[in-house]
mmCIF file of C-alpha atoms in Angstrom:
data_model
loop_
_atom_site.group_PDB
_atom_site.id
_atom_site.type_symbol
_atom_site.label_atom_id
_atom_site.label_comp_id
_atom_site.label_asym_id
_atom_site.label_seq_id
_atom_site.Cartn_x
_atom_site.Cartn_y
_atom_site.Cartn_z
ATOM 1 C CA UNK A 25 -29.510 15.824 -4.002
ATOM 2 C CA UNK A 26 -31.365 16.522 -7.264
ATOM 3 C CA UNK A 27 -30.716 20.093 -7.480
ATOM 4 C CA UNK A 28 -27.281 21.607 -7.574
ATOM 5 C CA UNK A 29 -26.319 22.777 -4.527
ATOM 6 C CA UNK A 30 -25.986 26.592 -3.823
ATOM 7 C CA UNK A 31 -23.817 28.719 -1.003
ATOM 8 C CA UNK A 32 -26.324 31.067 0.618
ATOM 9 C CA UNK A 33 -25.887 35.054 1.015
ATOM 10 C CA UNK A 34 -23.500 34.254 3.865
ATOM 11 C CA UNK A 35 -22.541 30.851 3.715
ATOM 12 C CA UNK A 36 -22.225 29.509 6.866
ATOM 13 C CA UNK A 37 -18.629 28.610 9.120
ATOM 14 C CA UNK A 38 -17.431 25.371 9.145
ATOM 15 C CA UNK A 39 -18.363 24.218 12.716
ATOM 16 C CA UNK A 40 -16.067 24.402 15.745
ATOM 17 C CA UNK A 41 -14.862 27.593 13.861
ATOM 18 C CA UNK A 42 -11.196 28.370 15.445
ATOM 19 C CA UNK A 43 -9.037 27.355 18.299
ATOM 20 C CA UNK A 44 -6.970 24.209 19.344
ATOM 21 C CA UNK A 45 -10.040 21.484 18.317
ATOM 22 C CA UNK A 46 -9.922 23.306 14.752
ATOM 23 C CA UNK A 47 -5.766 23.733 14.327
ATOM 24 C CA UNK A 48 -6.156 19.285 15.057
ATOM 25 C CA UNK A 49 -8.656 19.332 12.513
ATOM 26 C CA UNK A 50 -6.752 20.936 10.113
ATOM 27 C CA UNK A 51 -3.807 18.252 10.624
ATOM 28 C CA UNK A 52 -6.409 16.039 10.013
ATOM 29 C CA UNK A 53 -7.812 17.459 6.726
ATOM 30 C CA UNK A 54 -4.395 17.875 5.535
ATOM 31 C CA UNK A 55 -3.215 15.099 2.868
ATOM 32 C CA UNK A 56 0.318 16.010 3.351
ATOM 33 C CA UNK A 57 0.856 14.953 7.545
ATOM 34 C CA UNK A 58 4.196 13.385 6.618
ATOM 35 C CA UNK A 59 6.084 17.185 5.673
ATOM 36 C CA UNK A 60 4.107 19.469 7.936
ATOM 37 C CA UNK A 61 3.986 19.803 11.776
ATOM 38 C CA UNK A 62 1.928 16.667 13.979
ATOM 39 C CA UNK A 63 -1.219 17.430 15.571
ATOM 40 C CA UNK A 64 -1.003 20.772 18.009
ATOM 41 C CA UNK A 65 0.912 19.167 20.847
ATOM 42 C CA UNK A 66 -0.952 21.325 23.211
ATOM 43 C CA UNK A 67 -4.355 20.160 22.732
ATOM 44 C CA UNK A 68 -5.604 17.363 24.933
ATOM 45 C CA UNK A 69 -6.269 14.442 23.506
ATOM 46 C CA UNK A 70 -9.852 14.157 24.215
ATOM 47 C CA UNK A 71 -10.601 17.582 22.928
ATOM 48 C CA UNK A 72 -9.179 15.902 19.891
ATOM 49 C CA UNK A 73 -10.782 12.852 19.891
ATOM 50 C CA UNK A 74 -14.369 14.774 20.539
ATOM 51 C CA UNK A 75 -14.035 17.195 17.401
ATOM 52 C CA UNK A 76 -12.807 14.452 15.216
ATOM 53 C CA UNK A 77 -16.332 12.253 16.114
ATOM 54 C CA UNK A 78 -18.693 15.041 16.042
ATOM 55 C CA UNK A 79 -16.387 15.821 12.317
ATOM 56 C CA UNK A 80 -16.975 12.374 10.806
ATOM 57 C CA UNK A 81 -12.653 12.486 11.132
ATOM 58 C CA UNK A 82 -11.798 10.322 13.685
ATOM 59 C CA UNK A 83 -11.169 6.955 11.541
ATOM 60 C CA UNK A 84 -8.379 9.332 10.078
ATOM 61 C CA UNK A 85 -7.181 10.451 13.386
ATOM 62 C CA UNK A 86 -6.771 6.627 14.514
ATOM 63 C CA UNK A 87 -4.893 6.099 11.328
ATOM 64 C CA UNK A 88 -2.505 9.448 11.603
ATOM 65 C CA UNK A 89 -1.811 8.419 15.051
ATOM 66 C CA UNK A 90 -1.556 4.732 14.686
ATOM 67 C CA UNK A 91 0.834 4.842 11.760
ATOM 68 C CA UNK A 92 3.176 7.755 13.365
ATOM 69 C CA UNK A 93 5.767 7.450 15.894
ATOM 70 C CA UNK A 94 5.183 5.904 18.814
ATOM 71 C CA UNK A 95 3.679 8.345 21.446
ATOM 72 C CA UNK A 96 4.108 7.218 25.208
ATOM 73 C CA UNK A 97 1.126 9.527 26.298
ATOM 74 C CA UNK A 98 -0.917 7.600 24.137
ATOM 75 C CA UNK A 99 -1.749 4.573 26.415
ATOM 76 C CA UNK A 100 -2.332 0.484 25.498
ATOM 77 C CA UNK A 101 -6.175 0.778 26.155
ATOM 78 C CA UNK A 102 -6.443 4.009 23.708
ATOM 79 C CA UNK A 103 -4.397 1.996 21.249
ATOM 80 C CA UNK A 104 -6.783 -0.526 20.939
ATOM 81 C CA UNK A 105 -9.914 1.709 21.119
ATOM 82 C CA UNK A 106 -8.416 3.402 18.370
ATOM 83 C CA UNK A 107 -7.311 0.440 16.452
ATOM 84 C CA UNK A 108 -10.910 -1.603 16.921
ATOM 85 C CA UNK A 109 -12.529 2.333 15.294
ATOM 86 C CA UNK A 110 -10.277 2.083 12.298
ATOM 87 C CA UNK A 111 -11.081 -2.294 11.857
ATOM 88 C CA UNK A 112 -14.941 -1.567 12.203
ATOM 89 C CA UNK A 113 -15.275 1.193 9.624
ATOM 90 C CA UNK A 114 -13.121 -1.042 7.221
ATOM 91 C CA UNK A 115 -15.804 -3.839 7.796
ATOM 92 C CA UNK A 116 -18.351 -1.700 7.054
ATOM 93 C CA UNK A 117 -16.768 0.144 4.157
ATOM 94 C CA UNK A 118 -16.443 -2.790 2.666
ATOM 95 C CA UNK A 119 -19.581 -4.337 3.030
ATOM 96 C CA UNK A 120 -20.947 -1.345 1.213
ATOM 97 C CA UNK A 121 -18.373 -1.755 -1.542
ATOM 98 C CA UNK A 122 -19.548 -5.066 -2.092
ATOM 99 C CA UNK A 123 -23.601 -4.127 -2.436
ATOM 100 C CA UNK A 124 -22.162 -1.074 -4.826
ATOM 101 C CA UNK A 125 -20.389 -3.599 -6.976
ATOM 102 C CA UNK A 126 -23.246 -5.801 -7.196
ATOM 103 C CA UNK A 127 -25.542 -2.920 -7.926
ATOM 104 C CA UNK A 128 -23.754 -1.444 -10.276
ATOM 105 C CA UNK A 129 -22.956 -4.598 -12.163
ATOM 106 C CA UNK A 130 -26.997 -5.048 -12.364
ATOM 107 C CA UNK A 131 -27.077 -1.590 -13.648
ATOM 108 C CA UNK A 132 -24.859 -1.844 -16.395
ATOM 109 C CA UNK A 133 -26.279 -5.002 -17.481
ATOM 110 C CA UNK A 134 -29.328 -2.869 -17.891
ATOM 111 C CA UNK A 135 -27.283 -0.280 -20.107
ATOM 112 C CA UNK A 136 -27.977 1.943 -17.238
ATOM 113 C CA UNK A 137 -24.827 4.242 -16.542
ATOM 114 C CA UNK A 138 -24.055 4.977 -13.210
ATOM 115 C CA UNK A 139 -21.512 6.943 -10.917
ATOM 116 C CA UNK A 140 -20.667 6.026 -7.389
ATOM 117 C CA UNK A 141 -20.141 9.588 -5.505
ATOM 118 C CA UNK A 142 -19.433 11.018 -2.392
ATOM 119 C CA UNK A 143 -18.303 8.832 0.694
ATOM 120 C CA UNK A 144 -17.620 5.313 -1.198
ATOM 121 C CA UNK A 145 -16.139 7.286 -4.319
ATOM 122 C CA UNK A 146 -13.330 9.200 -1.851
ATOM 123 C CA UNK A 147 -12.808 5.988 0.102
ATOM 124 C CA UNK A 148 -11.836 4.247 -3.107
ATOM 125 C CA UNK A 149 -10.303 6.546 -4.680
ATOM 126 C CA UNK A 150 -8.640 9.500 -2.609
ATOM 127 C CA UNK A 151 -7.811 7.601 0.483
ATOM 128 C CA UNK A 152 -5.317 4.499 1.368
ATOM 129 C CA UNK A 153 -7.123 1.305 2.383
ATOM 130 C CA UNK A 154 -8.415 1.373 6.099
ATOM 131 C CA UNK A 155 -11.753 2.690 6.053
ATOM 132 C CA UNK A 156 -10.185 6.032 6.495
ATOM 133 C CA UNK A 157 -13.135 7.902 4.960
ATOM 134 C CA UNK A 158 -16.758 7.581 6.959
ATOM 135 C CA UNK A 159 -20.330 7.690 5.212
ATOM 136 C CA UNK A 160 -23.361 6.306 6.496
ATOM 137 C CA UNK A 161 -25.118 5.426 2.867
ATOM 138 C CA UNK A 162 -24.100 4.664 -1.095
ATOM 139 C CA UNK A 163 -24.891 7.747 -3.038
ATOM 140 C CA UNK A 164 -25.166 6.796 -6.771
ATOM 141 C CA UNK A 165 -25.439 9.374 -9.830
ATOM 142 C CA UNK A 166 -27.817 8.260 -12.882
ATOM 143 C CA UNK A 167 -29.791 10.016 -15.709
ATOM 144 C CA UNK A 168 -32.552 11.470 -14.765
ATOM 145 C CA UNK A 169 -34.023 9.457 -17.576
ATOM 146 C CA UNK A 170 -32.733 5.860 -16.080
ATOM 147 C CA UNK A 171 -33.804 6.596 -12.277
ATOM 148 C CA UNK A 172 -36.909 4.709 -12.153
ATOM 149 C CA UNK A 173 -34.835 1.424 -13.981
ATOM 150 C CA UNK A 174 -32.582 2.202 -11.161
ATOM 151 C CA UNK A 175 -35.545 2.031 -8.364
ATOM 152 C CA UNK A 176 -36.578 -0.666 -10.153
ATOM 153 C CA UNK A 177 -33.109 -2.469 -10.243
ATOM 154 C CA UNK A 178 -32.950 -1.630 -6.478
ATOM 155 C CA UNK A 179 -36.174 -3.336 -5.625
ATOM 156 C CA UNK A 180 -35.117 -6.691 -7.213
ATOM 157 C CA UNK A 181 -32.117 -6.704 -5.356
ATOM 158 C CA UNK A 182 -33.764 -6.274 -2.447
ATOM 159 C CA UNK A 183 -33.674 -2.636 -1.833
ATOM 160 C CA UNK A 184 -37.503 -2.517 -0.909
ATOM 161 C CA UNK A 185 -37.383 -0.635 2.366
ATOM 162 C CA UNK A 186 -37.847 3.371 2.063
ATOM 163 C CA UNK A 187 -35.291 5.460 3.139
ATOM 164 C CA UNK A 188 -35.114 9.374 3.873
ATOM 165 C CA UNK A 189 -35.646 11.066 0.488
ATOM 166 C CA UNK A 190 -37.888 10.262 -2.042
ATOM 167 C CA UNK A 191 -35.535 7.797 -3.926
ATOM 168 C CA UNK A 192 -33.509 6.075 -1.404
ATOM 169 C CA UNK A 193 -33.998 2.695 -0.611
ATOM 170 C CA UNK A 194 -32.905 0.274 2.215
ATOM 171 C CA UNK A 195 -32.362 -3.460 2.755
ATOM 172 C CA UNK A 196 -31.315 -5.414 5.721
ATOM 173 C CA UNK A 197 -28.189 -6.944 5.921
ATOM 174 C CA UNK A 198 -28.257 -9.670 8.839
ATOM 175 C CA UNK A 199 -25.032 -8.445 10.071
ATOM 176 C CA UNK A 200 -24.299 -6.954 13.835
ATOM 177 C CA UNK A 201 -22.460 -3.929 12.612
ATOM 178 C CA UNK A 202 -23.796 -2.650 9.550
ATOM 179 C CA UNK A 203 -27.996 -4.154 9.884
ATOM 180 C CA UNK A 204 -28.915 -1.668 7.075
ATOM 181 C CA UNK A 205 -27.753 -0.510 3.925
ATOM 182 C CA UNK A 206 -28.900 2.541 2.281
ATOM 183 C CA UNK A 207 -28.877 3.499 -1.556
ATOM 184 C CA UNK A 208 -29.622 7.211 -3.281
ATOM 185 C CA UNK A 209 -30.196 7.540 -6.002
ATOM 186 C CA UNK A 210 -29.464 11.236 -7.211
ATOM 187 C CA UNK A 211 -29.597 12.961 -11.099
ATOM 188 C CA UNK A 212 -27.802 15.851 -10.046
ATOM 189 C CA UNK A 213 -23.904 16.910 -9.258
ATOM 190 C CA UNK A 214 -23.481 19.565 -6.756
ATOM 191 C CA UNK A 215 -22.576 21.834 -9.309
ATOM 192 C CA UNK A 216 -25.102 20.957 -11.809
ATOM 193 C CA UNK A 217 -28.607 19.465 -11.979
ATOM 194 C CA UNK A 218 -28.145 20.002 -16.280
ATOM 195 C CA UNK A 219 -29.258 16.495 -17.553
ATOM 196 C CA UNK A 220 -26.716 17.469 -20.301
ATOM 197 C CA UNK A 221 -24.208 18.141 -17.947
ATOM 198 C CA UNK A 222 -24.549 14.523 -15.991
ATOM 199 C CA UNK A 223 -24.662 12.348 -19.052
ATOM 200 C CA UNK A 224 -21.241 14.168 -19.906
ATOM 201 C CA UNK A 225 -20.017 13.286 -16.703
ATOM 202 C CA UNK A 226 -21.487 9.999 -16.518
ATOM 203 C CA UNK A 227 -19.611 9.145 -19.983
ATOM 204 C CA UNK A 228 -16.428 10.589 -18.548
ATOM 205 C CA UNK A 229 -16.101 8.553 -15.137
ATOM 206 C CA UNK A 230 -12.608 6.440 -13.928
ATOM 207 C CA UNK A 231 -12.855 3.249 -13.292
ATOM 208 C CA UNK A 232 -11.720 2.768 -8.912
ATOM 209 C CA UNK A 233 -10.332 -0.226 -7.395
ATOM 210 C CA UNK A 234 -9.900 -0.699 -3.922
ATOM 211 C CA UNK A 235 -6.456 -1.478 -4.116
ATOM 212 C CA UNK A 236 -6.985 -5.528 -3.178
ATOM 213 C CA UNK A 237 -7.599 -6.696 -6.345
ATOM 214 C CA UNK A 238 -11.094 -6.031 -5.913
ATOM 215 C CA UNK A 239 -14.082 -5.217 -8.389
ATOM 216 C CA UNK A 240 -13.346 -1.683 -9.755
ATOM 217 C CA UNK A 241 -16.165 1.223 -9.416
ATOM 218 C CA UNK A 242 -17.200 4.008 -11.831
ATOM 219 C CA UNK A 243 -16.262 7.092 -10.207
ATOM 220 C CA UNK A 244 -16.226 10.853 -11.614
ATOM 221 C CA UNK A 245 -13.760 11.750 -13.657
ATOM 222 C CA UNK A 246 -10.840 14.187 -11.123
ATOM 223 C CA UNK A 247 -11.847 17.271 -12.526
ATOM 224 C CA UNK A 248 -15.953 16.520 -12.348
ATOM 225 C CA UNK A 249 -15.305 15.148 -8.648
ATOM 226 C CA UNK A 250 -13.730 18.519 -7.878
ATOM 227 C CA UNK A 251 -16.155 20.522 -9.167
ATOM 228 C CA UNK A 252 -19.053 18.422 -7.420
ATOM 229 C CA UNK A 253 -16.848 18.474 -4.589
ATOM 230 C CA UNK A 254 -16.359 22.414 -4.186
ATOM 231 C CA UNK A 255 -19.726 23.086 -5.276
ATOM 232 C CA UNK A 256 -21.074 20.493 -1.864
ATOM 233 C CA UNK A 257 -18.188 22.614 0.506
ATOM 234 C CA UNK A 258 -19.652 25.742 -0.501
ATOM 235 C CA UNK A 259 -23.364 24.970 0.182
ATOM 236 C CA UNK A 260 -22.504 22.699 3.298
ATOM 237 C CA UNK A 261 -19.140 23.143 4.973
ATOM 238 C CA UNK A 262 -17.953 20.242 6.668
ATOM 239 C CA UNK A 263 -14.464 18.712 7.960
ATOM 240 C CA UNK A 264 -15.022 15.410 6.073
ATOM 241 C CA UNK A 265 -16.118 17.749 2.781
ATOM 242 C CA UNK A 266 -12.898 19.835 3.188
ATOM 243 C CA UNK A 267 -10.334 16.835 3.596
ATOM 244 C CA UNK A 268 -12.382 15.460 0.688
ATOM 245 C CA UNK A 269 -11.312 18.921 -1.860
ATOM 246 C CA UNK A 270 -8.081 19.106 0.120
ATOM 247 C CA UNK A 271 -6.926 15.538 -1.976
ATOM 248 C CA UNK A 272 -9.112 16.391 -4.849
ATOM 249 C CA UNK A 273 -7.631 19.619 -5.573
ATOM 250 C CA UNK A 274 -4.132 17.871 -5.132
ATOM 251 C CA UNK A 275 -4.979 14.923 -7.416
ATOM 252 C CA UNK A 276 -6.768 17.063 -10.772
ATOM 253 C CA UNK A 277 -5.386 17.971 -13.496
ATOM 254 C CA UNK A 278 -3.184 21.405 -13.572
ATOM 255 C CA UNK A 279 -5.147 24.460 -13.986
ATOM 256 C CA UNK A 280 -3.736 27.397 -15.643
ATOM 257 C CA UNK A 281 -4.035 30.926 -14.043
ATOM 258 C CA UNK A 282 -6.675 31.975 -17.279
ATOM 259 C CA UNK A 283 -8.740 28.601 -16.624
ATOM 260 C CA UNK A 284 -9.084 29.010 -12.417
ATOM 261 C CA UNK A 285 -10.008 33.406 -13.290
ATOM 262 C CA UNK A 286 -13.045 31.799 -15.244
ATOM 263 C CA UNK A 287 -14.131 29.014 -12.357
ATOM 264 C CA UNK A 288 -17.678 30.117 -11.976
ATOM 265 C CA UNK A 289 -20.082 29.527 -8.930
ATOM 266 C CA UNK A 290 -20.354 28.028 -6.502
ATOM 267 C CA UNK A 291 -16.964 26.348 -7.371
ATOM 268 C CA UNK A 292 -15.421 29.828 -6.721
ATOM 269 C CA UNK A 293 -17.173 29.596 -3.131
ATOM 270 C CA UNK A 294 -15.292 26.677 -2.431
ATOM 271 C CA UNK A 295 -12.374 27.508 -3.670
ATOM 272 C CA UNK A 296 -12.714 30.338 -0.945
ATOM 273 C CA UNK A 297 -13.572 28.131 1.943
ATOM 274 C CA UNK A 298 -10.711 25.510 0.863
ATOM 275 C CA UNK A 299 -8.308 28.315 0.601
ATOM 276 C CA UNK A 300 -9.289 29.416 4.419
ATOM 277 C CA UNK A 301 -8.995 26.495 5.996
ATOM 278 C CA UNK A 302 -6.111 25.653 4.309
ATOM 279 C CA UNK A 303 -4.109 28.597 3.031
ATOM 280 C CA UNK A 304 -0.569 26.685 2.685
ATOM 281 C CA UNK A 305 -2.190 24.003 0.870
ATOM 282 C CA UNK A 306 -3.966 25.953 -1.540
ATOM 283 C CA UNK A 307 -2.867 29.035 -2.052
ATOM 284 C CA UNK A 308 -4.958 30.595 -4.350
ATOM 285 C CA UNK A 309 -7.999 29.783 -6.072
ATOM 286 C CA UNK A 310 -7.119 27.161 -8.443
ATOM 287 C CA UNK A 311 -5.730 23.481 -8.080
ATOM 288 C CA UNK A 312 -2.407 22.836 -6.664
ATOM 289 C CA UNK A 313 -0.262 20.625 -8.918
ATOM 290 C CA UNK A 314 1.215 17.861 -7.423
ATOM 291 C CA UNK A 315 -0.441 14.503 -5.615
ATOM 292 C CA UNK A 316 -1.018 13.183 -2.064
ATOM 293 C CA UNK A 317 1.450 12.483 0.690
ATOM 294 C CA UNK A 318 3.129 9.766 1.234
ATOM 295 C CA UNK A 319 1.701 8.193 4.197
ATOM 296 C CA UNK A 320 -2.210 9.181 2.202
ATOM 297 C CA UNK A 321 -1.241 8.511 -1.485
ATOM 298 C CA UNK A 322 -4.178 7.931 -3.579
ATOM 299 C CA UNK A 323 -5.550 4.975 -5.057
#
C-alpha cells in the first residue's frame, strides 16, 4: 500500500452485485439501522448470514440482530453462535489494540510519527465497542523517511517473522485464537503516496480511545480518513470499505457545495460508488452533515 490507489477504466462492482443478499447488506452498511427499515424480512437467514461472512460483515450482523428486538425465528442455538462471533472478534480486536499501543508507544519514543489506519483505526474510532469491525492485520502509516526505524522498531519487539509484502512483519502470540499478529508498515494514503502529503497528515491525526479507558491511538484526522477511505472504495470495492465511508462521510466536517464540485480523483470515484450503494444516505457527492445512529454512535 505504498502507492495511492487508483479506480481502473471500469472499476469493478462491489461483489454479490444486487438482489436480496445485497438489500441485507445494505442494512448492514448503513450507520443509521435505528430510523430506517430492519433487514429485508424476506431473505432467509442463511442467505444472510453467508453474504455477511464472505463480506467481512457478519460481526455487525450479530450485533444489529443481537441488540434489536427480540425475533422468535431467530432460535437459542443461533443466539449463541452469533453471540460467541461477536465475543471472539472482540478478543482478538483487542489483542491487536494492545500490540498497536505498545508499538506505537516505541515509535514515538523514537520521534517516529505514526498513524494507525484502516481496520483498527474504524474499530476505534467509527464503531461502538464489540469488535464490530473485522481486519486480519495492523496497518500503520509512517514517513517514508522513518520506515526502516519502524522495521527496525518492529524487529526488537519481536516482529521478526516476514509477512506478505515487503514490509510486513509477524510475531507469534501463544494464544489459541489469534497465534499471529501481523504489522504493515505503509508510506502511502490511498489517495496519496506525496511524502509531503503524509507528513501533513501524519501531523494532523486524532488521538482514539477505545472507549474503556484504554490507551488512546493516533488516527487520521476525519477529513484525511475520508479521503483515504474513498480513494481505497474506488480502487477496491468492498462491503466492509463501504460501511467504513458510510460513517466517515457522516462523521467529517461539512462540505460546502463549491468544496465537494472541486473533490478530485479518485475521491470523486468513491463518492460515486458510496452514492450507489447508498443513495438515501448520501445523496450527492459530498459529505452528509450530521453523525452516526444511535444504536452505532461513534467513538
Amino acid at each position: 500500500m505504498n502507492a495511492p490507489a487508483r479506480p481502473t477504466a471500469a472499476t469493478p462492482p462491489l461483489p454479490a452485485g444486487d438482489g436480496p443478499a445485497a438489500a441485507a447488506l445494505r442494512w448492514l452498511c448503513d450507520p443509521h439501522p435505528d430510523i430506517r427499515p430492519s433487514a429485508p424480512a424476506s431473505v432467509p437467514l442463511g442467505t444472510v448470514l453467508e453474504a455477511a461472512i464472505d463480506a467481512k460483515l457478519v460481526c455487525l450482523l450479530a450485533h444489529r440482530l443481537l441488540s434489536g428486538p427480540p425475533d422468535a425465528s431467530l432460535s437459542r442455538p443461533m443466539r449463541s453462535v452469533l453471540g460467541q462471533i461477536a465475543r471472539a472478534n472482540t478478543l482478538h480486536n483487542q489483542l491487536h489494540r494492545n500490540e498497536a499501543v505498545r508499538i506505537v508507544r516505541a515509535l514515538t519514543g523514537r520521534d517516529v510519527p505514526v498513524a494507525v489506519l484502516n481496520g483498527l483505526a474504524y474499530d476505534t474510532a467509527l464503531y461502538p465497542p464489540g469488535g464490530l469491525r473485522q481486519f486480519t492485520d495492523i496497518d500503520l502509516l509512517v514517513d517514508a523517511a522513518d520506515r526502516d526505524a519502524a522495521l527496525d522498531v518492529l524487529a526488537e519487539l519481536g516482529f521478526t517473522q516476514p509477512g506478505r509484502g515487503a514490509h510486513t512483519r509477524r510475531r507469534s502470540t501463544g494464544d489459541a485464537l489469534t497465534p499471529t499478529v501481523s504489522i504493515d508498515i505503509t508510506t502511502g494514503l490511498g489517495h496519496t503516496a506525496d511524502p509531503a502529503d503524509v507528513r501533513a497528515a501524519l501531523a494532523r491525526t486524532e488521538a482514539a480511545g477505545d472507549g474503556d479507558g484504554g490507551e488512546a491511538l493516533p488516527v487520521l484526522a476525519q477529513a484525511d480518513a475520508l479521503a483515504h477511505a474513498l480513494a481505497r472504495l474506488a480502487a477496491r470495492p468492498r462491503w466492509s470499505g463501504l460501511a467504513d465511508a458510510a460513517r466517515l462521510a457522516l462523521a467529517a466536517p461539512d462540505s460546502s457545495h463549491e468544496a465537494a464540485a472541486a473533490v478530485p480523483e479518485p475521491l470523486r470515484a468513491g463518492w460515486a460508488v458510496l452514492h450507489s450503494r447508498l443513495p438515501d444516505l448520501v445523496p450527492g457527492p459530498s459529505p452528509v452533515a450530521g453523525g452516526p445512529g444511535r444504536e452505532e454512535v461513534a467513538r
